[in-house]
């Protein structure tokens, strides 16, 4: 190394522009938080929202440019996949900021710090999308989750929130330790940390027990992030206890970050040992779908229900991974399917949480019984509930159908008895899932209103914007899935590389 | 009008959605504007479909050539296209759909079930219209699936919100449920269960087609071509057909997947029942003709006896179940099981006669059962009960309504000279001589049993008339004012009545559109000389 | 088709009927026009639309008469069809009309009898309810029958056939306020529907096998011995006969006919004379070549059924009290004669009996109607001695009764012809049963006549002769009832009219008819003696003037009469079957739908829900506890089984986390 | 020196950490256990590096990052402990079972 | 390589001693009944580890470990322990009573990991060059190729700092707040 000069590594500022903008925004937010008097602190929110939006601009340039920018020996790459995922993270974060605005303002929270931490987590996910070696990936993951441990406990006075935070934190560091142990072995076995190098070095090592262990340990680490069964236990408790926008962020950005990690490591770093990770993920997928769906049937609290739903959805997203393990399977297809699912899931799940925030704004609890006849009181919100929950259930013509479609497609494309069995499990689970999603819609639309809430007050503008964006996307993607497949297409490029 | 050649179908499919947008903009309170908008949207859709008829070239009406065809890239990644087009098979179905929708809007003018809310209801109807019209014109499996499923949500809400609110004991559950709640979720889950398999089947076709010159494709015309050349065979095709069969059979519905139907029909608001019976059920049988048969002809043949048996069981089963009903609407609902059995029997023969029978049967059932549900709804509107034991002497209280009911019941039992006859009769004709190679024993038994089914059909229809229409009105109605048929009802019903008679005496009305294309479909799929030249295998 | 038609016309030197035949379709349409007009305007007219119905049939009668005369002169053979749809190239549906000897006869019969009955009904129904509806349905009835008899193919025949069934249903259940009448209508419709299955299946077999439903084509195929038709001839013929049994009320389908008396009397008159019940006979005559040239073995079945009907059902008339029922059973019996005749090859004989029967049975029914109109009761026990009050009715009735009994008048000739045909065919047993039947016929007609018109009146009020509008039709009908027999006296050819046999022979193919070339005086005498004997015995039993009608009607034959009163239990059997289907069977099916299929579905739903409860409550929430408690209890030793694992839930989660890792790795190491 | 001797030592430390994580009731003690686990990872990394001897000293870099992150985690963890302690006057995990059912 | 060969190398003696120290300290961390002792045992374990690092030519990392952990983290821990006022004496309640299952799981993990290690690297020797990796190399790496994670990790720390402060600080009551803003 000694010979190498620092200047060997050219820093491509355009490629890093989104990250830099986010960093700048963070600093401005911090500074503003110091200067502004309490009543004016909402400016921090405005800045965060604006900064996130602004970060999309260079992203657009990069997308149009259509060129792979690689830095630091290929450990940090800005390509189509990275851009798509960064776009997803930014948009999702943008929507979460919109949702947070009224929520955070309505109680006594630390606004500046709140936005700072969320931006930090966002920064982590942006870094992850570009990471092409284990260290960057690891640091990225830590930056994503670290702030979230604290944000889940943001309602400091609420013991539930404390508990959410603690559970998330303890299991989070356990998973970090396990992940790191796996990484250390991977490094030890190959001497490589870049994904490209790992792919080369691990090819044909599928029989090496130590490698198997390393891979499995890493899977467990990621499985925690995406809350796959049996590493999901934290999710319902944390989702319920955390502030709702954070829950939305957890279920979308954080989960997406987990999937990004998993996608990168499995497909880019370890394609040669797909026969190891695919069966493992098969198992996780089957367990996640089945256990979570069955559990969700029993839920009476919407947020808990959404938590289990998100676990189940993670199971669906894992299905293509399992399909990739079939001999001769088209890894690109599987890869693309997960990305498509992820994009669509992000949109509709954010929408669902936005609806939860909107519905609970006037003192309605998250208990399903409190939602009875909501549509009678507020038909527009009722329509939104129907759209998002049916979309989650995968009912055409709402976006969710295409996610499931892509998922099934990837399974069918692979063939093989085990994957077909998984497809059948998935199909059965899709119907089970429909039941509890429909239960929510039923409550909202078909049941009589139970109690009077002051629903005449319109949701805040930012929340309406969040709802608007998500609902339009949900419906549009349903009719024009090409909007989502574009993401998958981009991902395909990277998987072939 | 050149643009119409390419965009006519798109217009027909999506005009209702324009209606949805407009309806969304009109405030809830402005009821008359809402109704007018809904009416105008549906009439314009109907008009568009009439222009389609006018410009349809009946002379070049062979299978797998489509008119008003449009193919635009839709989901490039999976090679799914916005590919629409019609032929002589889809044309009648499409027009039926647009036509019934107009009548439904007219009827609903002053018939709003609780909790009213015309705006929401009309919006749902318009979405439904898009789904139904789209299914009949889609030429891409993914597009077909999408439209096929679109109808699910509006119908769910129709049943769930405006449906029957009486509590009901559900076998297997301890507590009572409101009928609408049970029916809505049941309808939803059943259909979705079928759709899941449908989707799997479509995907399997997609991948299998990858081996062909077209590459992986969802395109129905291309798949049809492949199917005709025997590209899909063996266990694979057998399973695929089974999966697709399941999807369509639930929708049709065939025995034993029918149990959602009585509940859904009974619980749905009037217009919902009408649309459900008139058009939604046809989506399944249409799917058989459009997808199962041409794309998987070999498997269709090997599944045919099974389908025929189920169809015949459905005929007898549905009719017998009708006899046990005490609820008028439920009876009519069960009658659909029997009638759709005839349609499926026709399809299962795989002959041009049978398929023509199915199509005319679909149209006829749409008109007749639609009308029956209209009447049942109107009667419920006036009597506030559907218990046949409490009704009676309706024709005395409301002669016109009673007369129309009697007429429709007669049409429903397949009286020759009315529309319902042709489907039943020709199904039986077709099952006498199914496609060569199919078991004559099965199909001829099916023919006999199906014919016996017509007796039962007559039985329950007459019995219903006796209970509802005839005799002296019960004491509880004494002194009550009953308004006979009002002008909206007449406006909605008379066109149906006229069409029932016209098709009854002049089936060419439908056949002129279907016969050539069906013949070439059978030629193409089963590679046989036209089976209407029946002579070959008598006594064989 | 046309070429065959021309060819056949050439063969028998028949004309094409010119304009009259080309426009004969008017007859098929006019009643329907009348139907619609009456529905639309009937209420406002003086006779509530009756005049429209009468006018339609009157115009029809012009055509029918002209064609009848033309046919009598030179034969008319024509067929006009319109395609109403086709499938592929082979299957064509057509409507239209056929004009040949058979159809012309039926046109005439339907229109003539119809017109008379319609006129009669103008008076009979005058003060009744829903007169407009009555005439509308009546027109429909006639129209459907005309469609049936004018049908050039089986499809149109089926349309007319069911149309007749529908109209009869409407008319039988005309007084629908009383559910008994409705049930009678249902019974008629359903009984017919059962038989219709035969017709429809038969039509399918025959039509599909030769690729056409056209009667001409079928006739030719049968005549020429086309093998594809021969293959289905027996089964097809049986099925068609099965269909005919329903409409023509052959045993055991006769059960609907007596109940059908629930409608107004003119309906019964029309139904029994010209429309409805004749349809089955007509079908057999229409399809005669099939039975003659191919399906001979079916004829045995037909003969058996016909014979049983003519005698067995005839007996039932003896115990009936309702005058219309007596006539109804007699109709069934006579239909049995016709069916047997046709089965025996007596195409002409059967149709001739149909022809004469139409006139005298219409006459009898109208007479009965006249009586009922006067007495306001159907039961003979309420009548008696009406001879004095209603002379016109009485005398015309006597004409009808004699004709029916086969004594001298038209019925004698036609019945004799049947007997002669049977004799010629060597059907000895059948012949003697038929003769016995003739005796029974005469006996019950004597009974009816004596009970009704003789003795003393016992009913309420003072009966009176019916108005002119009702009696004139009686008189008009009495004429053919008396003299129609001359039309077909063997060897006799009337000037300008020719001979009934010749009329009917105007068909596309030779009928191969078996008819007597000369009068068989021996059989005629035996038949006449049997009939006279019947009247005499009837006179002996029923004439003596006893005090009450009941006493007069007290003649009893043990075992037989009770059995007859129970109608051989056939009605009960049918009711039982219906009850079985409607009751237990239907309920069973409904039950399976709700409890078995739905039960399964709901069961699955509940299972899944239960699984959800289990997974959540037990596995997810308690199971982690449970499993770890159990494990650690086991690990800690027996003493601590009941002790709970004390640490918090986070650590349970973490433990499951670690356990998950271990299990995953273990799976790979040990399993995969 | 064998590579595996360091690895087994690391494994043992990791196992201790897991044991502590599962068995300790005080949250601060749980954090200590986690530190043991992370330390085990570091031992692995350094041991591997001494065999692999990569030009960029990847193993060492990795270990430094792990140490840094571990420090940050400790900070976060203690902050959460303090917050909980403020509300409940207890730092025991047993008490965190509000959302048990 | 036999055990004898192994034991005859002096460097392994050093390892053995350090290993015992580390393991013992580690064991006590998770078993000690005194919370402060547990923290101090962690110091022992970390110090032992640092010494091991020195043996493995990881000079820089070893000192980082000492500085960061022993210098900062442990202090932080002790502060934490003090603030939460945990008893400094023996406390029966520090561990759960049910130790069997955790022990089982932990030994499972140990078996798995050590077996995998031995299976993969059973006889592999560490070339004992003894030359510590120059800090310059590490510096070049950190600020060269790993500059991005390096920068990013600073945000991890910053976020932990800011978030930690926010969470840990006592919220002012509204009254207090008013008072403060008035000043």
mmCIF file of C-alpha atoms in Angstrom, chain C residues 616-617 621-622 625 644-656 658, chain D residues 18-26 30 37 93-97 99-101:
data_model
loop_
_atom_site.group_PDB
_atom_site.id
_atom_site.type_symbol
_atom_site.label_atom_id
_atom_site.label_comp_id
_atom_site.label_asym_id
_atom_site.label_seq_id
_atom_site.Cartn_x
_atom_site.Cartn_y
_atom_site.Cartn_z
ATOM 1 C CA UNK C 616 -50.064 -16.331 17.759
ATOM 2 C CA UNK C 617 -51.195 -17.333 21.190
ATOM 3 C CA UNK C 621 -46.536 -15.401 22.349
ATOM 4 C CA UNK C 622 -46.468 -18.305 24.704
ATOM 5 C CA UNK C 625 -41.954 -19.100 26.706
ATOM 6 C CA UNK C 644 -40.796 -20.195 34.869
ATOM 7 C CA UNK C 645 -37.861 -18.994 32.992
ATOM 8 C CA UNK C 646 -37.484 -15.717 34.696
ATOM 9 C CA UNK C 647 -35.794 -13.471 32.274
ATOM 10 C CA UNK C 648 -37.582 -10.972 30.132
ATOM 11 C CA UNK C 649 -38.969 -11.391 26.742
ATOM 12 C CA UNK C 650 -36.136 -9.722 24.939
ATOM 13 C CA UNK C 651 -33.924 -12.527 25.994
ATOM 14 C CA UNK C 652 -36.392 -15.083 24.838
ATOM 15 C CA UNK C 653 -36.319 -13.368 21.504
ATOM 16 C CA UNK C 654 -32.557 -13.400 21.580
ATOM 17 C CA UNK C 655 -32.509 -17.037 22.567
ATOM 18 C CA UNK C 656 -34.733 -17.917 19.661
ATOM 19 C CA UNK C 658 -29.436 -17.924 18.607
ATOM 20 C CA UNK D 18 -24.035 -15.053 24.044
ATOM 21 C CA UNK D 19 -24.373 -16.667 27.407
ATOM 22 C CA UNK D 20 -24.188 -13.323 29.072
ATOM 23 C CA UNK D 21 -26.669 -11.837 26.686
ATOM 24 C CA UNK D 22 -29.149 -14.548 27.448
ATOM 25 C CA UNK D 23 -28.645 -14.824 31.134
ATOM 26 C CA UNK D 24 -27.996 -11.311 32.373
ATOM 27 C CA UNK D 25 -30.866 -9.281 33.645
ATOM 28 C CA UNK D 26 -29.253 -5.923 33.926
ATOM 29 C CA UNK D 30 -25.952 -7.307 28.605
ATOM 30 C CA UNK D 37 -18.821 -10.786 21.259
ATOM 31 C CA UNK D 93 -34.939 -6.337 31.093
ATOM 32 C CA UNK D 94 -37.495 -8.440 32.941
ATOM 33 C CA UNK D 95 -39.612 -5.427 33.346
ATOM 34 C CA UNK D 96 -39.874 -4.854 29.640
ATOM 35 C CA UNK D 97 -42.922 -6.869 28.938
ATOM 36 C CA UNK D 99 -46.303 -5.639 24.883
ATOM 37 C CA UNK D 100 -46.248 -9.213 25.908
ATOM 38 C CA UNK D 101 -49.701 -10.020 24.653
#
